[in-house]
mmCIF file with all atom_site columns, N, CA and C in Angstrom:
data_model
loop_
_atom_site.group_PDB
_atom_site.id
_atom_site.type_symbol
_atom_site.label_atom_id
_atom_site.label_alt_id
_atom_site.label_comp_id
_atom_site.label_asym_id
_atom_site.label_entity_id
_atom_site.label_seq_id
_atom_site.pdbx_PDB_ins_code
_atom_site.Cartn_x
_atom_site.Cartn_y
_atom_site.Cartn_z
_atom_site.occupancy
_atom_site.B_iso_or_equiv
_atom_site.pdbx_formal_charge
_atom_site.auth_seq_id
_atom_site.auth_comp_id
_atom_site.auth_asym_id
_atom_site.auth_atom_id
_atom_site.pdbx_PDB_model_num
ATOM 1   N N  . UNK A 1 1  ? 3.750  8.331  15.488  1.00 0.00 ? 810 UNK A N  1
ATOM 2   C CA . UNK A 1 1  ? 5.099  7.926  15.791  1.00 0.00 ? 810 UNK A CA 1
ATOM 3   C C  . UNK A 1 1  ? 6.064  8.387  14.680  1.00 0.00 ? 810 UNK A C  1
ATOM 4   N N  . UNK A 1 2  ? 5.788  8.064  13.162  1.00 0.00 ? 811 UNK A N  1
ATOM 5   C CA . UNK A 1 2  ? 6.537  8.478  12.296  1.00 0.00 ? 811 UNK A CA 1
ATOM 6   C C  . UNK A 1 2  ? 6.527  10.059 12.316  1.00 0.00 ? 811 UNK A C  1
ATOM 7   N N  . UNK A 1 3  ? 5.523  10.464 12.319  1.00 0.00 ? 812 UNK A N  1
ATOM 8   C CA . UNK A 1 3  ? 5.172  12.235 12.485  1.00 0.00 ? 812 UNK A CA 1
ATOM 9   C C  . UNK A 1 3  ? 6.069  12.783 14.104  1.00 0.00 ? 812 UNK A C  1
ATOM 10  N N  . UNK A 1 4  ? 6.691  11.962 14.896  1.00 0.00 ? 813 UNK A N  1
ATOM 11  C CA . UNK A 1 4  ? 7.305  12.774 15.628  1.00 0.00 ? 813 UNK A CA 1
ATOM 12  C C  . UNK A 1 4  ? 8.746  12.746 15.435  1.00 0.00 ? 813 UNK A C  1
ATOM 13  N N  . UNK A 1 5  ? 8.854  11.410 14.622  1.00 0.00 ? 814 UNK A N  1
ATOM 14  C CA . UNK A 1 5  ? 10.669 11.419 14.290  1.00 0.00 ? 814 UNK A CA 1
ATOM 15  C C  . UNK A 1 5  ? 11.077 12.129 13.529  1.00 0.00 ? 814 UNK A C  1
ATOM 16  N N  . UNK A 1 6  ? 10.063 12.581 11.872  1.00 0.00 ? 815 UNK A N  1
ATOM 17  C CA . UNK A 1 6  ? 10.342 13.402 11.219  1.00 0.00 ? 815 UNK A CA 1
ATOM 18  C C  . UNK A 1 6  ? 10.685 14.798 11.650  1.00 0.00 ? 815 UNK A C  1
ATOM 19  N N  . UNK A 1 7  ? 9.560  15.263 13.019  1.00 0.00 ? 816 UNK A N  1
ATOM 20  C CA . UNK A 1 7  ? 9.889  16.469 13.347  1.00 0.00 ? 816 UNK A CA 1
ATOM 21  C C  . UNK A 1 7  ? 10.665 16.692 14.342  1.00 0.00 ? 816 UNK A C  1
ATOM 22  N N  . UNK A 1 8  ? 11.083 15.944 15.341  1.00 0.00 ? 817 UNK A N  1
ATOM 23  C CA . UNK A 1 8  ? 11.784 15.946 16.455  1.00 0.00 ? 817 UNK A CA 1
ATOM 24  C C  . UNK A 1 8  ? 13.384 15.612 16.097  1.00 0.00 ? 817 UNK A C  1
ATOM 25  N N  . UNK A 1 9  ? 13.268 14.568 14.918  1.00 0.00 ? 818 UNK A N  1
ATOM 26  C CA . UNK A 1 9  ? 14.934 14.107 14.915  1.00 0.00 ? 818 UNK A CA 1
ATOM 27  C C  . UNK A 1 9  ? 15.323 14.389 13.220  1.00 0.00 ? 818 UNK A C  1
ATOM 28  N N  . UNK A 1 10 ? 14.476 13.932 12.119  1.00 0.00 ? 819 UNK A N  1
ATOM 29  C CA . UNK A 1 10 ? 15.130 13.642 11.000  1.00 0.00 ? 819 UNK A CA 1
ATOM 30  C C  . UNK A 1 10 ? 15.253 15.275 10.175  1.00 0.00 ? 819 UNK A C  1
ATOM 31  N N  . UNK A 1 11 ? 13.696 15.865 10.278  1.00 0.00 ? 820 UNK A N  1
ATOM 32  C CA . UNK A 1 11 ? 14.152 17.140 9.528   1.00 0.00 ? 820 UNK A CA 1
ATOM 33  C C  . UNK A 1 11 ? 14.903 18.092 10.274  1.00 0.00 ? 820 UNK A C  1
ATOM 34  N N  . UNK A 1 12 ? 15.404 18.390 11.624  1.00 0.00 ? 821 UNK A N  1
ATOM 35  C CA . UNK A 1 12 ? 16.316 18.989 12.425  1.00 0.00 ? 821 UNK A CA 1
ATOM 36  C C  . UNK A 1 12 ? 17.427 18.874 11.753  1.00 0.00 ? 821 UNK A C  1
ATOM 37  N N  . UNK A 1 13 ? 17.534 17.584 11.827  1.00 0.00 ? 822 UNK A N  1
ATOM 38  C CA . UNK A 1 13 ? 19.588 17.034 11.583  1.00 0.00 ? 822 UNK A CA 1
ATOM 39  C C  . UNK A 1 13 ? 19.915 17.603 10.097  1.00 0.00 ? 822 UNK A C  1
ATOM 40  N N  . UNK A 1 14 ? 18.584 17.653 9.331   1.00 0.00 ? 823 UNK A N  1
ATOM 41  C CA . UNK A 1 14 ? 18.896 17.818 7.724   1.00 0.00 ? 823 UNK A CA 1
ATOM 42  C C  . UNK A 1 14 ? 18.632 19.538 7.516   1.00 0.00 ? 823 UNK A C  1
ATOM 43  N N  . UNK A 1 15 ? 17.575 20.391 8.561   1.00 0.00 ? 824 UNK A N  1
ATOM 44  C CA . UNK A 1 15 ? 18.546 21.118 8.408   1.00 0.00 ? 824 UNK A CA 1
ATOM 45  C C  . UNK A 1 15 ? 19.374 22.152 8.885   1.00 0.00 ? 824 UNK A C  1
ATOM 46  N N  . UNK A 1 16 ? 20.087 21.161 10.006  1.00 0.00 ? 825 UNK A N  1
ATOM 47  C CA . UNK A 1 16 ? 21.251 21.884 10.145  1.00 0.00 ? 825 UNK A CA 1
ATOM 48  C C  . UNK A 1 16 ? 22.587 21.219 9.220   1.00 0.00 ? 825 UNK A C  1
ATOM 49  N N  . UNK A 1 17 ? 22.187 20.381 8.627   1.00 0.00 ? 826 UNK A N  1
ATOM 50  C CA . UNK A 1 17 ? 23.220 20.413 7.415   1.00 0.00 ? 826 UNK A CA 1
ATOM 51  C C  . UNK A 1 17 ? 23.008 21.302 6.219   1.00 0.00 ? 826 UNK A C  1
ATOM 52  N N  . UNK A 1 18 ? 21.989 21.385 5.659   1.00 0.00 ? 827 UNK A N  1
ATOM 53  C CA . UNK A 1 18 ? 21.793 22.155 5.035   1.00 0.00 ? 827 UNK A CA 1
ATOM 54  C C  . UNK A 1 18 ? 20.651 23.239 5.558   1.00 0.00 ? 827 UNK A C  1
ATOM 55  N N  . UNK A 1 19 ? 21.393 24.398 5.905   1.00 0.00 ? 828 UNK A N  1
ATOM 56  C CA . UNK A 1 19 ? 20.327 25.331 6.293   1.00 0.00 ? 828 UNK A CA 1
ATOM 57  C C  . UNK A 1 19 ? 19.944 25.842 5.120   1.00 0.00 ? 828 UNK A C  1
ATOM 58  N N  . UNK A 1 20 ? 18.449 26.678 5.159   1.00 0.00 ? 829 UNK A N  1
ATOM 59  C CA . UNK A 1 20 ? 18.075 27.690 4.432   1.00 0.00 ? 829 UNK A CA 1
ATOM 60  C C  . UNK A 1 20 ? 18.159 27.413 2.991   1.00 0.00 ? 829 UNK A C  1
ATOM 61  N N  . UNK A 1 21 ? 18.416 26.162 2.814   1.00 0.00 ? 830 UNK A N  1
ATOM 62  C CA . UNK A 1 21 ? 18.406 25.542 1.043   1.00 0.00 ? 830 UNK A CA 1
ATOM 63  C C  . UNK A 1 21 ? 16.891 24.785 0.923   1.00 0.00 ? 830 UNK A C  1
ATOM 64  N N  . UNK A 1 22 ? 15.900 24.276 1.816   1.00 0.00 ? 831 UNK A N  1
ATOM 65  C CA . UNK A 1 22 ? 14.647 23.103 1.822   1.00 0.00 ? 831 UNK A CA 1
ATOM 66  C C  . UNK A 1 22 ? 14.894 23.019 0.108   1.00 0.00 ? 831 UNK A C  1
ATOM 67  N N  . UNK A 1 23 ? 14.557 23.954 -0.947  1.00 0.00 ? 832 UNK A N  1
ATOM 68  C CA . UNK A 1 23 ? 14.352 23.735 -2.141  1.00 0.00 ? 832 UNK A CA 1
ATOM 69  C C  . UNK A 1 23 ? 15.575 22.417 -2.964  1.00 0.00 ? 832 UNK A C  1
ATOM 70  N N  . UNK A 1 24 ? 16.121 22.578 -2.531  1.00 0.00 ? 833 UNK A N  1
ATOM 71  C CA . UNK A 1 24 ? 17.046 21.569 -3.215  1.00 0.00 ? 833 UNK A CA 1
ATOM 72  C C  . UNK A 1 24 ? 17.855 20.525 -2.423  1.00 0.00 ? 833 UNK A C  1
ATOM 73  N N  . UNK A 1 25 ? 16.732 19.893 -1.118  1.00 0.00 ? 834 UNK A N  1
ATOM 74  C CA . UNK A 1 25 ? 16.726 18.500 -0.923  1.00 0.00 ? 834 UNK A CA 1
ATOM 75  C C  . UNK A 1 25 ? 15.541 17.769 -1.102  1.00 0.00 ? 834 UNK A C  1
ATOM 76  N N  . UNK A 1 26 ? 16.286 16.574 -1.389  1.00 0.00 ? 835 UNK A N  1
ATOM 77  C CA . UNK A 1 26 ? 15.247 15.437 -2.211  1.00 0.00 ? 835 UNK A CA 1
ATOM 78  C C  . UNK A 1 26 ? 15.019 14.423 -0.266  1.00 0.00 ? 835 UNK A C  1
ATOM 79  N N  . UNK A 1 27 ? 14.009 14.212 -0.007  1.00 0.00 ? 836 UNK A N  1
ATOM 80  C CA . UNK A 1 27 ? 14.094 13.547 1.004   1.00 0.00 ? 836 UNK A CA 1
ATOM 81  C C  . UNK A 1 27 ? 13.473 12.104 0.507   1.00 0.00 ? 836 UNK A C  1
ATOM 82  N N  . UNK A 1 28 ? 13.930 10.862 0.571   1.00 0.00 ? 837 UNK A N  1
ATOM 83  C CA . UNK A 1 28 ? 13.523 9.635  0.169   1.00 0.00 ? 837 UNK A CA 1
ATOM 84  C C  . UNK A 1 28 ? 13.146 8.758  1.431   1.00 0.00 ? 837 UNK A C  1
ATOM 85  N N  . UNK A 1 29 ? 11.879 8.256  0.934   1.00 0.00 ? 838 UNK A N  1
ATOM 86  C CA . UNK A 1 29 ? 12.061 6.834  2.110   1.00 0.00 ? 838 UNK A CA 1
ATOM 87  C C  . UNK A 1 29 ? 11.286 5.688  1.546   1.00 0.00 ? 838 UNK A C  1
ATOM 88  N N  . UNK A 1 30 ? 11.388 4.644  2.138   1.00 0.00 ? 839 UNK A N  1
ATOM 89  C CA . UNK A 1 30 ? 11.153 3.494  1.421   1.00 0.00 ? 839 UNK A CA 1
ATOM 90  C C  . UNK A 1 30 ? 9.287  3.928  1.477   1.00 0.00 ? 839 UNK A C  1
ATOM 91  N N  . UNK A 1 31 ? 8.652  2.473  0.666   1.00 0.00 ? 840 UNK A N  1
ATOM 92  C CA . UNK A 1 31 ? 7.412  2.853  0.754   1.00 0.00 ? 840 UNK A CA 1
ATOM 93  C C  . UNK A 1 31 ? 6.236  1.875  1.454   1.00 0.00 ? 840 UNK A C  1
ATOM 94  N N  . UNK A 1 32 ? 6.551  1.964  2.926   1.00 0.00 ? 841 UNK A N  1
ATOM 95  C CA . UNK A 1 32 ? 5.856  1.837  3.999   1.00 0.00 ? 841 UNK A CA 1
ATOM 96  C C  . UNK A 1 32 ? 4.544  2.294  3.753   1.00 0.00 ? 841 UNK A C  1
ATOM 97  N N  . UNK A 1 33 ? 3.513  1.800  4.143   1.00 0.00 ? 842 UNK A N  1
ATOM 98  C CA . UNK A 1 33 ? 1.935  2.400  4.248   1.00 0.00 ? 842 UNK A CA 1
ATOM 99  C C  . UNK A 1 33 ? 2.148  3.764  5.316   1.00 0.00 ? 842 UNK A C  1
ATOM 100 N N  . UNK A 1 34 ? 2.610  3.865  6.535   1.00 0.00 ? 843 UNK A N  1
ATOM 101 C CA . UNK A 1 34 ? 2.479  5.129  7.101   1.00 0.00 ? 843 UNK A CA 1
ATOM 102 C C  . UNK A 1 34 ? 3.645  5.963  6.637   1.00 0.00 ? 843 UNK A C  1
ATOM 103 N N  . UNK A 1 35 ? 4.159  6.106  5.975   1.00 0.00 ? 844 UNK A N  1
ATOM 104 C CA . UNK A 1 35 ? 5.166  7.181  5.205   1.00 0.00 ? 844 UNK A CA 1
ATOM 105 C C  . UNK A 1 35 ? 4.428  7.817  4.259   1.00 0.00 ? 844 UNK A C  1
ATOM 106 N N  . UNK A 1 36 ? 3.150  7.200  4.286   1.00 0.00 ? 845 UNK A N  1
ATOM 107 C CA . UNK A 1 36 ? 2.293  8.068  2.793   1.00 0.00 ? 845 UNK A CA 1
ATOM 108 C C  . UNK A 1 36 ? 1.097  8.693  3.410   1.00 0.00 ? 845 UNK A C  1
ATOM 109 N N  . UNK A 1 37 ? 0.831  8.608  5.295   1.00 0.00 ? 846 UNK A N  1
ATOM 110 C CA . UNK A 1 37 ? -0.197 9.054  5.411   1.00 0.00 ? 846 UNK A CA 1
ATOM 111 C C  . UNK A 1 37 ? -0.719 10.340 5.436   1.00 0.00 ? 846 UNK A C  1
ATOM 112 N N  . UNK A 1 38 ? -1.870 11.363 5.698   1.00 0.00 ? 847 UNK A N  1
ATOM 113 C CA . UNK A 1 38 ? -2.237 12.308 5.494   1.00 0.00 ? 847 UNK A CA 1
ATOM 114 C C  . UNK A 1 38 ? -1.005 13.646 6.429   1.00 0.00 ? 847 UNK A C  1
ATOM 115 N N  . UNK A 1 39 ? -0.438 12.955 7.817   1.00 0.00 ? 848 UNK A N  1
ATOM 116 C CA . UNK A 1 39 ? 0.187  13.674 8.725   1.00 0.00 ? 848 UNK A CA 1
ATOM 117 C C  . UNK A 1 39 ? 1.501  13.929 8.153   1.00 0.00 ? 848 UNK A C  1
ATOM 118 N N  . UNK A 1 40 ? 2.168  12.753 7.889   1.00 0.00 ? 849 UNK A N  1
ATOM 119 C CA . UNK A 1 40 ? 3.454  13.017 7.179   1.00 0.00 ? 849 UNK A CA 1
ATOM 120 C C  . UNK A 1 40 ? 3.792  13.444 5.912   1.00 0.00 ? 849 UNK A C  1
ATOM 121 N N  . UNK A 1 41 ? 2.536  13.250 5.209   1.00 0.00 ? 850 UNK A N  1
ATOM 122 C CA . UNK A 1 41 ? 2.928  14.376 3.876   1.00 0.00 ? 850 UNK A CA 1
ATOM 123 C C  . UNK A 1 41 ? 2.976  15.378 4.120   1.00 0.00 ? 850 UNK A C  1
ATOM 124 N N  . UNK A 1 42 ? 2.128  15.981 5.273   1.00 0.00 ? 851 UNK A N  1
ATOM 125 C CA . UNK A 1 42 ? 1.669  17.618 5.204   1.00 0.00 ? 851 UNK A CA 1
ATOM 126 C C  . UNK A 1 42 ? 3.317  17.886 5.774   1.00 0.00 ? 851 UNK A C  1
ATOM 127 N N  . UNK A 1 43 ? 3.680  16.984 6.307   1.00 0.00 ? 852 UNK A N  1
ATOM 128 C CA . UNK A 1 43 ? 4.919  17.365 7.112   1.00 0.00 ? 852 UNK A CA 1
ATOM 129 C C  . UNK A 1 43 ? 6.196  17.718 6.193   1.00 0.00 ? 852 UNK A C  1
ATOM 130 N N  . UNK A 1 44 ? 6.257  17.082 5.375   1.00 0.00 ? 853 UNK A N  1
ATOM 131 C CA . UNK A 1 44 ? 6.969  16.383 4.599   1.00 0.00 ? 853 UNK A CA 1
ATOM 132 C C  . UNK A 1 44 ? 6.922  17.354 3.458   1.00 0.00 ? 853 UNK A C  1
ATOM 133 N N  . UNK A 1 45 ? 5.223  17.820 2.630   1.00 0.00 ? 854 UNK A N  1
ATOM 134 C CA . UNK A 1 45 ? 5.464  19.178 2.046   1.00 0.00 ? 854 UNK A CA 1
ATOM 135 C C  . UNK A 1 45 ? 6.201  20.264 2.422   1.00 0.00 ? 854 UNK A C  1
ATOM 136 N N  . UNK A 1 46 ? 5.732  20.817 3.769   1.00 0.00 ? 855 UNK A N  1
ATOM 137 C CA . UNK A 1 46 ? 5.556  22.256 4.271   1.00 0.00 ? 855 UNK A CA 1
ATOM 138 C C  . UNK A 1 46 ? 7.318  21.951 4.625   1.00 0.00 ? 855 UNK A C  1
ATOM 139 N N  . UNK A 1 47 ? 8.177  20.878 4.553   1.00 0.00 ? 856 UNK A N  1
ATOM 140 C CA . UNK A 1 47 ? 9.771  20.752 5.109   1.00 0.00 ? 856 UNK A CA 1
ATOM 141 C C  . UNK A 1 47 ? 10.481 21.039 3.502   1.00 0.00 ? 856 UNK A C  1
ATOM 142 N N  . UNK A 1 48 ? 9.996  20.417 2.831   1.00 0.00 ? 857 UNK A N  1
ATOM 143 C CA . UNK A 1 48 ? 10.758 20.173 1.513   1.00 0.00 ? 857 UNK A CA 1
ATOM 144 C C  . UNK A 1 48 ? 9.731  20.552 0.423   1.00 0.00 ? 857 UNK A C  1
ATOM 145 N N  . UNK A 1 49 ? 9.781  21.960 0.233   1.00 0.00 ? 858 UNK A N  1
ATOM 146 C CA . UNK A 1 49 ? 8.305  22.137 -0.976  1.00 0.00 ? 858 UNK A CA 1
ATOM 147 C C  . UNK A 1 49 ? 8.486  21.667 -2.489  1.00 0.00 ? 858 UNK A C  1
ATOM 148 N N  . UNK A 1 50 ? 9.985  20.909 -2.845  1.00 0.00 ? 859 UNK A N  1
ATOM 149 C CA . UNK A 1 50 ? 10.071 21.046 -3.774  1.00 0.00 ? 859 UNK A CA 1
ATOM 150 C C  . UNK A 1 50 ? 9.225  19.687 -4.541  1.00 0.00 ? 859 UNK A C  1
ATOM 151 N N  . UNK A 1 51 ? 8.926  18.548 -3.281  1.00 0.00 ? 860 UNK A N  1
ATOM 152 C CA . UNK A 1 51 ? 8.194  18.035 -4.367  1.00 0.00 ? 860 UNK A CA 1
ATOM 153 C C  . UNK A 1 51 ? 8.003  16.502 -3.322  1.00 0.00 ? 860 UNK A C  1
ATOM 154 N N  . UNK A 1 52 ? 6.986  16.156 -3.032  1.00 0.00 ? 861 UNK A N  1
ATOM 155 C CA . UNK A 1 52 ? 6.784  14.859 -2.114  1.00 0.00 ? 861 UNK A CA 1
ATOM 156 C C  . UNK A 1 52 ? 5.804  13.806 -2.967  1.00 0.00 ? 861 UNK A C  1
ATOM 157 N N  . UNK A 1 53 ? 6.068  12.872 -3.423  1.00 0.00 ? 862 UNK A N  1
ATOM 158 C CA . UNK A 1 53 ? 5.291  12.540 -4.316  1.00 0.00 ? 862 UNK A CA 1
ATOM 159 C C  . UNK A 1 53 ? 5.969  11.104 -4.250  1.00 0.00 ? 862 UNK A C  1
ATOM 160 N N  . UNK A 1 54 ? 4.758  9.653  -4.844  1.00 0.00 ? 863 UNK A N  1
ATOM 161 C CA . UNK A 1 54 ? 4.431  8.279  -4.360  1.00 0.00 ? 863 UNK A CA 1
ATOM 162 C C  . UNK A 1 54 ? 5.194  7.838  -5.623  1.00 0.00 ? 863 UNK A C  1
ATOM 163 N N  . UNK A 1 55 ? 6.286  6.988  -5.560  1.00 0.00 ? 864 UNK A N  1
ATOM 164 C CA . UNK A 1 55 ? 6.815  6.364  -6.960  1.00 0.00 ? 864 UNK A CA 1
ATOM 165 C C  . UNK A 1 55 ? 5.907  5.242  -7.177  1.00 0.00 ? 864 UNK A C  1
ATOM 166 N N  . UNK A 1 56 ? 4.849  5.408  -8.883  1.00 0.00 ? 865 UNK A N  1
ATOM 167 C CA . UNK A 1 56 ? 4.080  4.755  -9.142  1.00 0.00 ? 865 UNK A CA 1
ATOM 168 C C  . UNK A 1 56 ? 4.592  3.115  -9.472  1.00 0.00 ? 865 UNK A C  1
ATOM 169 N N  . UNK A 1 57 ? 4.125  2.146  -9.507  1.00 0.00 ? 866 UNK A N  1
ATOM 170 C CA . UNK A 1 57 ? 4.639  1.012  -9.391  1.00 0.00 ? 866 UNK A CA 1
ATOM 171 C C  . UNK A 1 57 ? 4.672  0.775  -11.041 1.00 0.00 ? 866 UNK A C  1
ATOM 172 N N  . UNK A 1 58 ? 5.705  0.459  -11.838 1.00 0.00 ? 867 UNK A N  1
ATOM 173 C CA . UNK A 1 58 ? 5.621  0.022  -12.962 1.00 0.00 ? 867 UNK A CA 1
ATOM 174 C C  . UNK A 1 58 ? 4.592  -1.054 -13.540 1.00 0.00 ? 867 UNK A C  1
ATOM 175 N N  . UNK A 1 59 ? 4.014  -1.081 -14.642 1.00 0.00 ? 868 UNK A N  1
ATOM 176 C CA . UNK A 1 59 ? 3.302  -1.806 -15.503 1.00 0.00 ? 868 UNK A CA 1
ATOM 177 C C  . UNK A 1 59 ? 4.027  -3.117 -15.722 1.00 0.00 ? 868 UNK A C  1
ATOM 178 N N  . UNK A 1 60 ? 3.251  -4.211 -15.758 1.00 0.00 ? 869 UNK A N  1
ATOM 179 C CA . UNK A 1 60 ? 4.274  -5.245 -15.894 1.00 0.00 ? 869 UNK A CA 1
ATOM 180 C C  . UNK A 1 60 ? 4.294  -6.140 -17.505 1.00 0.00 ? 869 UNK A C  1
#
């Protein structure tokens, strides 16, 4: 489900705002368990190569 919005609606709209730039958008989303799974990273790399990666939870 998340793997079809990314490709059907969210990375479309972003880029036809920014065409032909992928390298210098940052795409953020909160941190849901299926936003980190194996489908949507690959998605999520191969859209935005510059960098998809899990914000580690601070030390307390």
């Amino acid at each position: 489900m998340y793997e079809g919005l990314l490709v059907d609606q969210i990375i479309p709209v972003i880029q036809n705002i920014v065409p032909n730039n992928s390298e210098q958008i940052w795409f953020q989303h909160d941190g849901a368990p299926p936003h980190f799974g194996a489908g949507p990273r690959r998605i999520l790399n191969r859209s935005f190569p510059t960098k998809v990666d899990r914000k580690k939870k601070e030390p307390k």
